[in-house]
PDB file of C-alpha atoms in Angstrom:
ATOM      1  CA  MET A   1      68.106  92.471 118.465  1.00 56.00           C
ATOM      2  CA  GLN A   2      67.445  89.629 116.073  1.00 59.00           C
ATOM      3  CA  ALA A   3      68.800  86.205 116.954  1.00 58.00           C
ATOM      4  CA  ASN A   4      72.616  86.287 116.923  1.00 78.00           C
ATOM      5  CA  SER A   5      72.873  89.715 115.276  1.00 93.00           C
ATOM      6  CA  PHE A   6      72.789  93.372 116.292  1.00 98.00           C
ATOM      7  CA  GLY A   7      71.135  96.225 114.421  1.00 97.00           C
ATOM      8  CA  ILE A   8      73.473  99.188 114.023  1.00 98.00           C
ATOM      9  CA  GLY A   9      72.825 102.784 113.016  1.00 98.00           C
ATOM     10  CA  ILE A  10      75.544 105.040 111.609  1.00 98.00           C
ATOM     11  CA  LEU A  11      75.732 108.743 112.442  1.00 98.00           C
ATOM     12  CA  GLY A  12      78.041 110.277 109.861  1.00 97.00           C
ATOM     13  CA  THR A  13      78.727 108.745 106.455  1.00 96.00           C
ATOM     14  CA  GLY A  14      81.999 110.411 105.567  1.00 92.00           C
ATOM     15  CA  ILE A  15      85.196 108.449 105.004  1.00 90.00           C
ATOM     16  CA  MET A  16      85.155 106.556 108.308  1.00 93.00           C
ATOM     17  CA  GLY A  17      81.416 105.945 108.253  1.00 95.00           C
ATOM     18  CA  ARG A  18      81.562 104.428 104.767  1.00 94.00           C
ATOM     19  CA  ARG A  19      84.558 102.265 105.641  1.00 94.00           C
ATOM     20  CA  MET A  20      82.836 100.917 108.721  1.00 96.00           C
ATOM     21  CA  MET A  21      79.608 100.358 106.811  1.00 95.00           C
ATOM     22  CA  ALA A  22      81.468  98.184 104.297  1.00 94.00           C
ATOM     23  CA  ALA A  23      83.068  96.143 107.093  1.00 95.00           C
ATOM     24  CA  LEU A  24      79.778  95.749 108.954  1.00 96.00           C
ATOM     25  CA  GLN A  25      78.142  94.236 105.888  1.00 93.00           C
ATOM     26  CA  GLN A  26      80.780  91.503 105.891  1.00 94.00           C
ATOM     27  CA  HIS A  27      80.373  90.664 109.585  1.00 96.00           C
ATOM     28  CA  PRO A  28      77.843  87.982 110.579  1.00 96.00           C
ATOM     29  CA  ARG A  29      76.896  89.645 113.883  1.00 97.00           C
ATOM     30  CA  PHE A  30      75.725  93.007 112.499  1.00 97.00           C
ATOM     31  CA  ARG A  31      72.981  94.455 110.312  1.00 96.00           C
ATOM     32  CA  VAL A  32      73.219  98.051 109.082  1.00 97.00           C
ATOM     33  CA  VAL A  33      69.700  99.306 109.770  1.00 97.00           C
ATOM     34  CA  ALA A  34      69.923 103.024 109.024  1.00 98.00           C
ATOM     35  CA  ALA A  35      72.328 105.907 108.506  1.00 98.00           C
ATOM     36  CA  TRP A  36      72.214 109.685 108.633  1.00 98.00           C
ATOM     37  CA  ASP A  37      74.490 112.511 107.572  1.00 97.00           C
ATOM     38  CA  PRO A  38      73.767 116.241 107.230  1.00 95.00           C
ATOM     39  CA  ALA A  39      75.282 116.121 103.723  1.00 94.00           C
ATOM     40  CA  PRO A  40      72.731 114.437 101.398  1.00 94.00           C
ATOM     41  CA  GLY A  41      75.400 113.502  98.865  1.00 93.00           C
ATOM     42  CA  ALA A  42      77.512 111.680 101.445  1.00 92.00           C
ATOM     43  CA  LEU A  43      74.460 109.832 102.745  1.00 96.00           C
ATOM     44  CA  GLN A  44      73.319 108.780  99.275  1.00 94.00           C
ATOM     45  CA  ALA A  45      76.817 107.570  98.363  1.00 91.00           C
ATOM     46  CA  ALA A  46      76.961 105.440 101.510  1.00 93.00           C
ATOM     47  CA  LEU A  47      73.493 103.951 101.122  1.00 94.00           C
ATOM     48  CA  ALA A  48      74.224 103.027  97.512  1.00 90.00           C
ATOM     49  CA  ARG A  49      76.685 100.505  98.938  1.00 85.00           C
ATOM     50  CA  ALA A  50      74.251  99.207 101.563  1.00 89.00           C
ATOM     51  CA  PRO A  51      70.898  98.587  99.876  1.00 87.00           C
ATOM     52  CA  GLU A  52      69.424  96.978 102.997  1.00 91.00           C
ATOM     53  CA  ALA A  53      69.941 100.159 105.056  1.00 96.00           C
ATOM     54  CA  ARG A  54      67.522 103.079 105.035  1.00 96.00           C
ATOM     55  CA  PRO A  55      68.138 106.809 105.391  1.00 97.00           C
ATOM     56  CA  ALA A  56      67.078 108.209 108.752  1.00 97.00           C
ATOM     57  CA  ARG A  57      65.063 111.423 108.757  1.00 97.00           C
ATOM     58  CA  ASP A  58      67.539 113.024 111.162  1.00 97.00           C
ATOM     59  CA  ALA A  59      69.984 112.109 113.923  1.00 97.00           C
ATOM     60  CA  ASP A  60      67.289 112.019 116.593  1.00 97.00           C
ATOM     61  CA  SER A  61      65.099 109.580 114.685  1.00 97.00           C
ATOM     62  CA  LEU A  62      68.096 107.309 114.127  1.00 98.00           C
ATOM     63  CA  VAL A  63      69.076 107.057 117.794  1.00 98.00           C
ATOM     64  CA  HIS A  64      65.455 106.316 118.757  1.00 98.00           C
ATOM     65  CA  ASP A  65      64.904 103.707 116.043  1.00 98.00           C
ATOM     66  CA  LYS A  66      63.706 100.553 117.829  1.00 97.00           C
ATOM     67  CA  ALA A  67      65.443  98.309 115.293  1.00 97.00           C
ATOM     68  CA  ILE A  68      68.832  99.757 116.263  1.00 98.00           C
ATOM     69  CA  ASP A  69      70.759  98.202 119.155  1.00 98.00           C
ATOM     70  CA  VAL A  70      73.960 100.227 118.855  1.00 98.00           C
ATOM     71  CA  VAL A  71      74.896 103.543 117.250  1.00 98.00           C
ATOM     72  CA  TYR A  72      78.268 104.133 115.604  1.00 98.00           C
ATOM     73  CA  VAL A  73      79.226 107.816 115.873  1.00 98.00           C
ATOM     74  CA  ALA A  74      81.423 108.725 112.896  1.00 97.00           C
ATOM     75  CA  SER A  75      80.854 112.472 112.711  1.00 94.00           C
ATOM     76  CA  PRO A  76      83.709 115.012 112.914  1.00 91.00           C
ATOM     77  CA  PRO A  77      85.076 115.305 116.493  1.00 93.00           C
ATOM     78  CA  ALA A  78      83.280 118.566 117.292  1.00 93.00           C
ATOM     79  CA  TRP A  79      79.970 116.671 117.155  1.00 94.00           C
ATOM     80  CA  HIS A  80      80.998 113.609 119.150  1.00 97.00           C
ATOM     81  CA  ALA A  81      79.957 114.875 122.578  1.00 97.00           C
ATOM     82  CA  SER A  82      76.415 115.873 121.603  1.00 97.00           C
ATOM     83  CA  ALA A  83      75.962 112.700 119.556  1.00 98.00           C
ATOM     84  CA  VAL A  84      77.149 110.441 122.380  1.00 98.00           C
ATOM     85  CA  ARG A  85      74.837 112.150 124.859  1.00 98.00           C
ATOM     86  CA  SER A  86      71.889 111.698 122.498  1.00 98.00           C
ATOM     87  CA  VAL A  87      72.646 107.998 122.136  1.00 98.00           C
ATOM     88  CA  LEU A  88      72.964 107.504 125.893  1.00 98.00           C
ATOM     89  CA  GLN A  89      69.745 109.419 126.554  1.00 98.00           C
ATOM     90  CA  ALA A  90      67.991 107.114 124.087  1.00 98.00           C
ATOM     91  CA  GLY A  91      69.206 104.151 126.142  1.00 98.00           C
ATOM     92  CA  LYS A  92      71.339 102.729 123.345  1.00 98.00           C
ATOM     93  CA  ALA A  93      74.808 101.235 123.259  1.00 98.00           C
ATOM     94  CA  CYS A  94      77.370 103.481 121.576  1.00 98.00           C
ATOM     95  CA  PHE A  95      80.548 102.917 119.567  1.00 98.00           C
ATOM     96  CA  CYS A  96      82.279 106.265 119.043  1.00 98.00           C
ATOM     97  CA  GLU A  97      84.992 107.026 116.533  1.00 97.00           C
ATOM     98  CA  LYS A  98      88.163 108.451 118.041  1.00 97.00           C
ATOM     99  CA  PRO A  99      88.932 110.950 119.393  1.00 96.00           C
ATOM    100  CA  LEU A 100      86.246 110.879 122.050  1.00 97.00           C
ATOM    101  CA  THR A 101      86.208 114.669 121.779  1.00 96.00           C
ATOM    102  CA  HIS A 102      88.672 117.524 121.325  1.00 95.00           C
ATOM    103  CA  ASP A 103      88.278 119.070 124.775  1.00 95.00           C
ATOM    104  CA  ILE A 104      89.630 117.707 128.073  1.00 97.00           C
ATOM    105  CA  ALA A 105      86.764 118.884 130.291  1.00 97.00           C
ATOM    106  CA  GLU A 106      84.221 117.577 127.799  1.00 97.00           C
ATOM    107  CA  ALA A 107      85.972 114.197 127.683  1.00 98.00           C
ATOM    108  CA  GLU A 108      85.831 113.918 131.461  1.00 98.00           C
ATOM    109  CA  ALA A 109      82.140 114.865 131.460  1.00 97.00           C
ATOM    110  CA  LEU A 110      81.446 112.184 128.847  1.00 98.00           C
ATOM    111  CA  ARG A 111      83.384 109.654 130.907  1.00 98.00           C
ATOM    112  CA  ASP A 112      81.100 110.394 133.857  1.00 98.00           C
ATOM    113  CA  ALA A 113      77.958 110.285 131.694  1.00 98.00           C
ATOM    114  CA  VAL A 114      78.901 106.884 130.282  1.00 98.00           C
ATOM    115  CA  ALA A 115      79.619 105.532 133.759  1.00 98.00           C
ATOM    116  CA  GLN A 116      76.266 106.765 135.048  1.00 98.00           C
ATOM    117  CA  SER A 117      74.375 105.317 132.082  1.00 98.00           C
ATOM    118  CA  ARG A 118      75.788 101.795 132.599  1.00 97.00           C
ATOM    119  CA  LEU A 119      75.269 101.249 128.868  1.00 98.00           C
ATOM    120  CA  PRO A 120      77.750  99.427 126.610  1.00 98.00           C
ATOM    121  CA  PHE A 121      80.233 101.968 125.286  1.00 98.00           C
ATOM    122  CA  ALA A 122      83.578 101.871 123.490  1.00 98.00           C
ATOM    123  CA  VAL A 123      85.783 104.069 121.324  1.00 98.00           C
ATOM    124  CA  ASN A 124      87.263 102.927 118.036  1.00 98.00           C
ATOM    125  CA  PHE A 125      91.013 102.637 118.510  1.00 98.00           C
ATOM    126  CA  PRO A 126      91.941  99.738 116.181  1.00 97.00           C
ATOM    127  CA  PHE A 127      95.140  99.037 118.148  1.00 98.00           C
ATOM    128  CA  ALA A 128      92.875  97.766 120.927  1.00 98.00           C
ATOM    129  CA  ARG A 129      92.281  94.484 119.090  1.00 97.00           C
ATOM    130  CA  GLY A 130      94.763  94.610 116.215  1.00 97.00           C
ATOM    131  CA  THR A 131      96.876  91.487 115.760  1.00 97.00           C
ATOM    132  CA  ALA A 132     100.262  93.248 115.637  1.00 97.00           C
ATOM    133  CA  SER A 133      99.485  95.838 118.318  1.00 98.00           C
ATOM    134  CA  ARG A 134      98.251  93.209 120.777  1.00 97.00           C
ATOM    135  CA  ARG A 135     101.259  90.999 120.068  1.00 98.00           C
ATOM    136  CA  MET A 136     103.485  93.994 120.813  1.00 98.00           C
ATOM    137  CA  GLN A 137     101.682  94.448 124.121  1.00 98.00           C
ATOM    138  CA  GLN A 138     102.183  90.768 124.968  1.00 98.00           C
ATOM    139  CA  ILE A 139     105.911  90.928 124.197  1.00 98.00           C
ATOM    140  CA  VAL A 140     106.466  94.040 126.308  1.00 98.00           C
ATOM    141  CA  HIS A 141     104.358  92.772 129.217  1.00 97.00           C
ATOM    142  CA  SER A 142     106.008  89.336 129.180  1.00 97.00           C
ATOM    143  CA  GLY A 143     109.400  90.778 130.060  1.00 96.00           C
ATOM    144  CA  ASP A 144     111.042  89.104 127.052  1.00 97.00           C
ATOM    145  CA  LEU A 145     112.763  92.381 126.157  1.00 98.00           C
ATOM    146  CA  GLY A 146     114.230  92.737 129.631  1.00 97.00           C
ATOM    147  CA  ALA A 147     114.277  96.150 131.259  1.00 95.00           C
ATOM    148  CA  ILE A 148     112.881  98.766 128.869  1.00 96.00           C
ATOM    149  CA  ARG A 149     115.565 101.284 127.977  1.00 95.00           C
ATOM    150  CA  SER A 150     113.710 103.582 125.591  1.00 95.00           C
ATOM    151  CA  ALA A 151     110.702 103.940 123.313  1.00 98.00           C
ATOM    152  CA  THR A 152     110.026 106.149 120.307  1.00 98.00           C
ATOM    153  CA  VAL A 153     107.053 107.152 118.176  1.00 98.00           C
ATOM    154  CA  ARG A 154     107.953 108.556 114.758  1.00 98.00           C
ATOM    155  CA  LEU A 155     105.323 109.806 112.288  1.00 97.00           C
ATOM    156  CA  ARG A 156     105.912 111.331 108.860  1.00 97.00           C
ATOM    157  CA  PHE A 157     103.368 112.664 106.375  1.00 96.00           C
ATOM    158  CA  ALA A 158     103.909 113.848 102.828  1.00 94.00           C
ATOM    159  CA  ARG A 159     101.098 116.349 103.335  1.00 92.00           C
ATOM    160  CA  TRP A 160      98.209 117.055 105.673  1.00 93.00           C
ATOM    161  CA  PRO A 161      95.390 116.288 105.193  1.00 90.00           C
ATOM    162  CA  ARG A 162      96.360 113.156 103.305  1.00 89.00           C
ATOM    163  CA  ASP A 163      95.123 112.806  99.726  1.00 85.00           C
ATOM    164  CA  TRP A 164      92.455 110.244 100.600  1.00 83.00           C
ATOM    165  CA  GLN A 165      91.011 112.629 103.216  1.00 86.00           C
ATOM    166  CA  ALA A 166      90.133 115.320 100.672  1.00 74.00           C
ATOM    167  CA  GLY A 167      86.411 115.049 101.413  1.00 72.00           C
ATOM    168  CA  ALA A 168      87.001 116.017 105.048  1.00 73.00           C
ATOM    169  CA  SER A 169      89.780 118.550 104.543  1.00 75.00           C
ATOM    170  CA  ALA A 170      87.640 121.479 105.725  1.00 80.00           C
ATOM    171  CA  TRP A 171      87.978 120.403 109.356  1.00 84.00           C
ATOM    172  CA  LEU A 172      91.052 118.162 109.161  1.00 90.00           C
ATOM    173  CA  ALA A 173      93.225 121.079 108.022  1.00 89.00           C
ATOM    174  CA  GLY A 174      92.158 123.377 110.848  1.00 91.00           C
ATOM    175  CA  PRO A 175      93.482 123.760 114.405  1.00 92.00           C
ATOM    176  CA  THR A 176      90.181 123.330 116.265  1.00 91.00           C
ATOM    177  CA  GLU A 177      89.452 119.652 115.635  1.00 91.00           C
ATOM    178  CA  GLY A 178      91.876 118.599 112.893  1.00 93.00           C
ATOM    179  CA  GLY A 179      95.583 117.894 112.564  1.00 95.00           C
ATOM    180  CA  PHE A 180      97.668 114.727 112.622  1.00 96.00           C
ATOM    181  CA  THR A 181      98.073 114.826 116.401  1.00 97.00           C
ATOM    182  CA  ARG A 182      94.377 114.160 116.997  1.00 97.00           C
ATOM    183  CA  GLU A 183      93.862 111.980 113.944  1.00 95.00           C
ATOM    184  CA  VAL A 184      96.976 109.797 113.995  1.00 97.00           C
ATOM    185  CA  LEU A 185      99.162 110.362 117.049  1.00 98.00           C
ATOM    186  CA  SER A 186      96.155 109.620 119.275  1.00 98.00           C
ATOM    187  CA  HIS A 187      96.340 105.973 118.151  1.00 98.00           C
ATOM    188  CA  PHE A 188      99.911 105.736 119.390  1.00 98.00           C
ATOM    189  CA  ALA A 189      99.044 107.477 122.653  1.00 98.00           C
ATOM    190  CA  PHE A 190      96.451 104.750 123.160  1.00 98.00           C
ATOM    191  CA  GLN A 191      99.032 102.057 122.409  1.00 98.00           C
ATOM    192  CA  ALA A 192     101.460 103.672 124.878  1.00 98.00           C
ATOM    193  CA  LEU A 193      98.710 103.608 127.498  1.00 98.00           C
ATOM    194  CA  ARG A 194      98.165  99.887 126.910  1.00 98.00           C
ATOM    195  CA  LEU A 195     101.910  99.211 126.917  1.00 98.00           C
ATOM    196  CA  PHE A 196     103.070 101.245 129.899  1.00 97.00           C
ATOM    197  CA  GLY A 197     100.037 102.627 131.757  1.00 96.00           C
ATOM    198  CA  PRO A 198      99.195 106.258 132.588  1.00 96.00           C
ATOM    199  CA  PHE A 199     101.644 108.973 131.614  1.00 96.00           C
ATOM    200  CA  THR A 200     102.246 112.696 131.675  1.00 96.00           C
ATOM    201  CA  VAL A 201     103.353 114.958 128.833  1.00 98.00           C
ATOM    202  CA  ALA A 202     106.579 116.986 128.889  1.00 97.00           C
ATOM    203  CA  ASP A 203     108.884 119.060 126.668  1.00 97.00           C
ATOM    204  CA  VAL A 204     106.333 119.803 123.954  1.00 98.00           C
ATOM    205  CA  GLU A 205     107.615 121.585 120.841  1.00 98.00           C
ATOM    206  CA  LEU A 206     104.741 122.459 118.511  1.00 98.00           C
ATOM    207  CA  GLN A 207     104.873 124.110 115.095  1.00 97.00           C
ATOM    208  CA  ARG A 208     101.471 125.356 113.955  1.00 96.00           C
ATOM    209  CA  PRO A 209     100.912 128.142 111.411  1.00 95.00           C
ATOM    210  CA  PRO A 210      98.145 130.603 112.369  1.00 94.00           C
ATOM    211  CA  GLY A 211      94.705 129.220 111.580  1.00 93.00           C
ATOM    212  CA  GLN A 212      96.065 125.870 110.406  1.00 94.00           C
ATOM    213  CA  ALA A 213      96.770 122.418 111.777  1.00 95.00           C
ATOM    214  CA  GLU A 214     100.198 121.655 113.200  1.00 97.00           C
ATOM    215  CA  THR A 215     103.105 120.820 110.898  1.00 96.00           C
ATOM    216  CA  ALA A 216     105.478 119.359 113.504  1.00 97.00           C
ATOM    217  CA  LEU A 217     105.329 118.138 117.089  1.00 98.00           C
ATOM    218  CA  ARG A 218     107.947 116.769 119.452  1.00 98.00           C
ATOM    219  CA  ALA A 219     107.318 115.711 123.025  1.00 98.00           C
ATOM    220  CA  ARG A 220     108.014 113.147 125.726  1.00 98.00           C
ATOM    221  CA  TRP A 221     105.434 110.890 127.343  1.00 98.00           C
ATOM    222  CA  ILE A 222     106.641 110.072 130.836  1.00 97.00           C
ATOM    223  CA  HIS A 223     105.392 106.809 132.304  1.00 94.00           C
ATOM    224  CA  ARG A 224     106.497 105.503 135.678  1.00 89.00           C
ATOM    225  CA  ASP A 225     109.499 103.574 134.338  1.00 87.00           C
ATOM    226  CA  VAL A 226     109.599 104.504 130.645  1.00 95.00           C
ATOM    227  CA  GLN A 227     109.847 107.655 128.566  1.00 96.00           C
ATOM    228  CA  VAL A 228     108.439 107.664 125.034  1.00 98.00           C
ATOM    229  CA  VAL A 229     110.038 110.191 122.673  1.00 98.00           C
ATOM    230  CA  VAL A 230     107.550 111.516 120.099  1.00 98.00           C
ATOM    231  CA  ASP A 231     108.681 112.991 116.770  1.00 98.00           C
ATOM    232  CA  ALA A 232     105.978 113.776 114.192  1.00 98.00           C
ATOM    233  CA  SER A 233     105.944 116.096 111.191  1.00 97.00           C
ATOM    234  CA  VAL A 234     104.677 116.895 107.725  1.00 96.00           C
ATOM    235  CA  ALA A 235     107.872 116.428 105.751  1.00 87.00           C
ATOM    236  CA  GLY A 236     107.030 117.023 102.096  1.00 81.00           C
ATOM    237  CA  GLU A 237     107.258 114.626  99.174  1.00 75.00           C
ATOM    238  CA  ILE A 238     107.950 111.399 101.046  1.00 81.00           C
ATOM    239  CA  ALA A 239     105.961 108.261 101.694  1.00 86.00           C
ATOM    240  CA  ASP A 240     103.792 108.430 104.810  1.00 92.00           C
ATOM    241  CA  ASP A 241     105.333 106.397 107.597  1.00 94.00           C
ATOM    242  CA  ASN A 242     104.649 105.512 111.224  1.00 97.00           C
ATOM    243  CA  ARG A 243     106.679 103.502 113.706  1.00 98.00           C
ATOM    244  CA  PHE A 244     106.396 102.796 117.445  1.00 98.00           C
ATOM    245  CA  GLU A 245     109.519 101.057 118.716  1.00 98.00           C
ATOM    246  CA  VAL A 246     110.318  99.772 122.203  1.00 98.00           C
ATOM    247  CA  MET A 247     113.943  98.969 123.017  1.00 98.00           C
ATOM    248  CA  GLY A 248     114.885  96.710 125.913  1.00 98.00           C
ATOM    249  CA  GLU A 249     118.123  95.311 127.267  1.00 97.00           C
ATOM    250  CA  ARG A 250     117.544  92.018 125.402  1.00 97.00           C
ATOM    251  CA  GLY A 251     116.004  93.236 122.159  1.00 97.00           C
ATOM    252  CA  SER A 252     113.393  95.457 120.559  1.00 98.00           C
ATOM    253  CA  VAL A 253     109.931  95.288 119.040  1.00 98.00           C
ATOM    254  CA  ALA A 254     108.291  97.741 116.647  1.00 98.00           C
ATOM    255  CA  LEU A 255     104.822  98.392 115.274  1.00 98.00           C
ATOM    256  CA  THR A 256     105.141  99.830 111.764  1.00 97.00           C
ATOM    257  CA  GLY A 257     102.764 100.824 108.994  1.00 95.00           C
ATOM    258  CA  TRP A 258      99.796 100.478 111.364  1.00 96.00           C
ATOM    259  CA  SER A 259      99.641  96.686 111.384  1.00 96.00           C
ATOM    260  CA  ARG A 260     103.087  95.171 110.873  1.00 97.00           C
ATOM    261  CA  LEU A 261     105.164  93.796 113.740  1.00 98.00           C
ATOM    262  CA  ALA A 262     108.968  93.816 113.543  1.00 98.00           C
ATOM    263  CA  TYR A 263     110.447  91.408 116.089  1.00 98.00           C
ATOM    264  CA  GLN A 264     113.432  89.061 116.237  1.00 96.00           C
ATOM    265  CA  GLY A 265     114.488  89.814 112.675  1.00 96.00           C
ATOM    266  CA  GLN A 266     111.084  89.208 111.112  1.00 96.00           C
ATOM    267  CA  THR A 267     108.336  91.593 110.007  1.00 95.00           C
ATOM    268  CA  SER A 268     104.744  90.413 109.723  1.00 95.00           C
ATOM    269  CA  GLU A 269     102.493  91.099 106.759  1.00 95.00           C
ATOM    270  CA  PRO A 270     100.044  94.032 107.018  1.00 91.00           C
ATOM    271  CA  LEU A 271      96.514  93.151 108.110  1.00 90.00           C
ATOM    272  CA  ASP A 272      93.127  94.847 108.092  1.00 91.00           C
ATOM    273  CA  ASN A 273      91.996  94.518 111.706  1.00 92.00           C
ATOM    274  CA  THR A 274      88.465  95.880 111.312  1.00 95.00           C
ATOM    275  CA  ALA A 275      86.920  92.415 111.638  1.00 95.00           C
ATOM    276  CA  GLN A 276      88.671  91.943 114.990  1.00 96.00           C
ATOM    277  CA  THR A 277      87.332  95.309 116.118  1.00 97.00           C
ATOM    278  CA  LEU A 278      83.799  94.252 115.218  1.00 98.00           C
ATOM    279  CA  ASP A 279      84.312  90.938 117.016  1.00 98.00           C
ATOM    280  CA  GLY A 280      85.089  93.023 120.087  1.00 98.00           C
ATOM    281  CA  LEU A 281      82.001  95.168 119.585  1.00 98.00           C
ATOM    282  CA  ALA A 282      79.818  92.066 119.347  1.00 98.00           C
ATOM    283  CA  ALA A 283      81.408  90.770 122.555  1.00 98.00           C
ATOM    284  CA  LEU A 284      80.743  94.096 124.307  1.00 98.00           C
ATOM    285  CA  LEU A 285      77.090  94.060 123.250  1.00 98.00           C
ATOM    286  CA  ALA A 286      76.768  90.458 124.422  1.00 97.00           C
ATOM    287  CA  GLY A 287      77.904  91.529 127.884  1.00 96.00           C
ATOM    288  CA  GLN A 288      81.387  90.031 127.791  1.00 96.00           C
ATOM    289  CA  ALA A 289      83.856  91.849 130.026  1.00 94.00           C
ATOM    290  CA  ASP A 290      86.883  90.801 127.958  1.00 96.00           C
ATOM    291  CA  HIS A 291      85.793  92.535 124.725  1.00 98.00           C
ATOM    292  CA  GLY A 292      89.166  94.294 124.485  1.00 98.00           C
ATOM    293  CA  LEU A 293      87.906  97.551 122.957  1.00 98.00           C
ATOM    294  CA  ALA A 294      89.041 100.962 124.175  1.00 98.00           C
ATOM    295  CA  THR A 295      87.083 102.033 127.242  1.00 98.00           C
ATOM    296  CA  VAL A 296      85.794 105.525 127.901  1.00 98.00           C
ATOM    297  CA  ASP A 297      88.428 105.926 130.644  1.00 98.00           C
ATOM    298  CA  GLU A 298      91.202 105.102 128.178  1.00 98.00           C
ATOM    299  CA  ALA A 299      89.715 107.405 125.547  1.00 98.00           C
ATOM    300  CA  ALA A 300      89.482 110.279 128.031  1.00 98.00           C
ATOM    301  CA  SER A 301      93.126 109.720 129.000  1.00 98.00           C
ATOM    302  CA  VAL A 302      94.123 109.955 125.333  1.00 98.00           C
ATOM    303  CA  VAL A 303      92.188 113.217 124.964  1.00 98.00           C
ATOM    304  CA  ARG A 304      94.032 114.606 127.989  1.00 98.00           C
ATOM    305  CA  CYS A 305      97.372 113.697 126.411  1.00 97.00           C
ATOM    306  CA  ILE A 306      96.576 115.020 122.940  1.00 98.00           C
ATOM    307  CA  GLU A 307      94.902 118.268 123.941  1.00 97.00           C
ATOM    308  CA  SER A 308      97.588 119.117 126.505  1.00 97.00           C
ATOM    309  CA  MET A 309     100.171 118.912 123.706  1.00 98.00           C
ATOM    310  CA  LEU A 310      98.063 121.127 121.439  1.00 97.00           C
ATOM    311  CA  ALA A 311      97.147 123.709 124.080  1.00 93.00           C
ATOM    312  CA  PRO A 312      98.337 127.256 123.265  1.00 73.00           C
TER     313      PRO A 312
END
């Protein structure tokens, strides 16, 4: 680590890897040292935007690069487990894209491996440090809404995969590691965990054509005192929309469009919260306990929720 900055390596330079690389270059606490992707075209496109970074020979050489303090795992979910283990075995801190994995037993094994390693580790759920999502948590936890009467998560997609995901459609459109439940609903499962604590899944109704990702899902998440009703579907030629609303006896609060808060008759402007996420990563690497990022325990809980809803 150079003074006041951390060297980061990026495993996977698809859509998420390139987005994170752009944000990292704007953050004063990080230097993009190297990147690797099995697709040469994707790697070259990413490095063209980060002239100070170098291409790694392979994934193993990247995780063992002495100039790298932390590895960001941005590969498709099927590769997360092996990538995380490689990073931990190299003695490096790890920041893994969500979902942690697409298998419950594997998620629990990774949780144990991270705990045993005692290395800095977090999973990228932007709601962990997002301005609107954290404000929603504060409002609910403060008791300002009174007793919580109900909560709903509603997701709508014009099509799946979404147009901007075309480069990753090969796996996003399939049932093994793709689908909107893993890619999008997992964020709201994480927010529910932060709002209400652990929960169980009930009354799942899943529509999934053979060999394809799901087209509709309905379920209930049952917390100790609150039930969250989930309604998500691919609905045709409409604008994509997402909304998590909590209704109490004295009012309601809603998180909409990823980063807008609707509360007391006002709706906040949308924000890009990536900088806040990277602030949290810098805090984690500096040894601060209050970094706010999603822990491996939280990420494993989300995997348990998501995969139990998608189980045959």
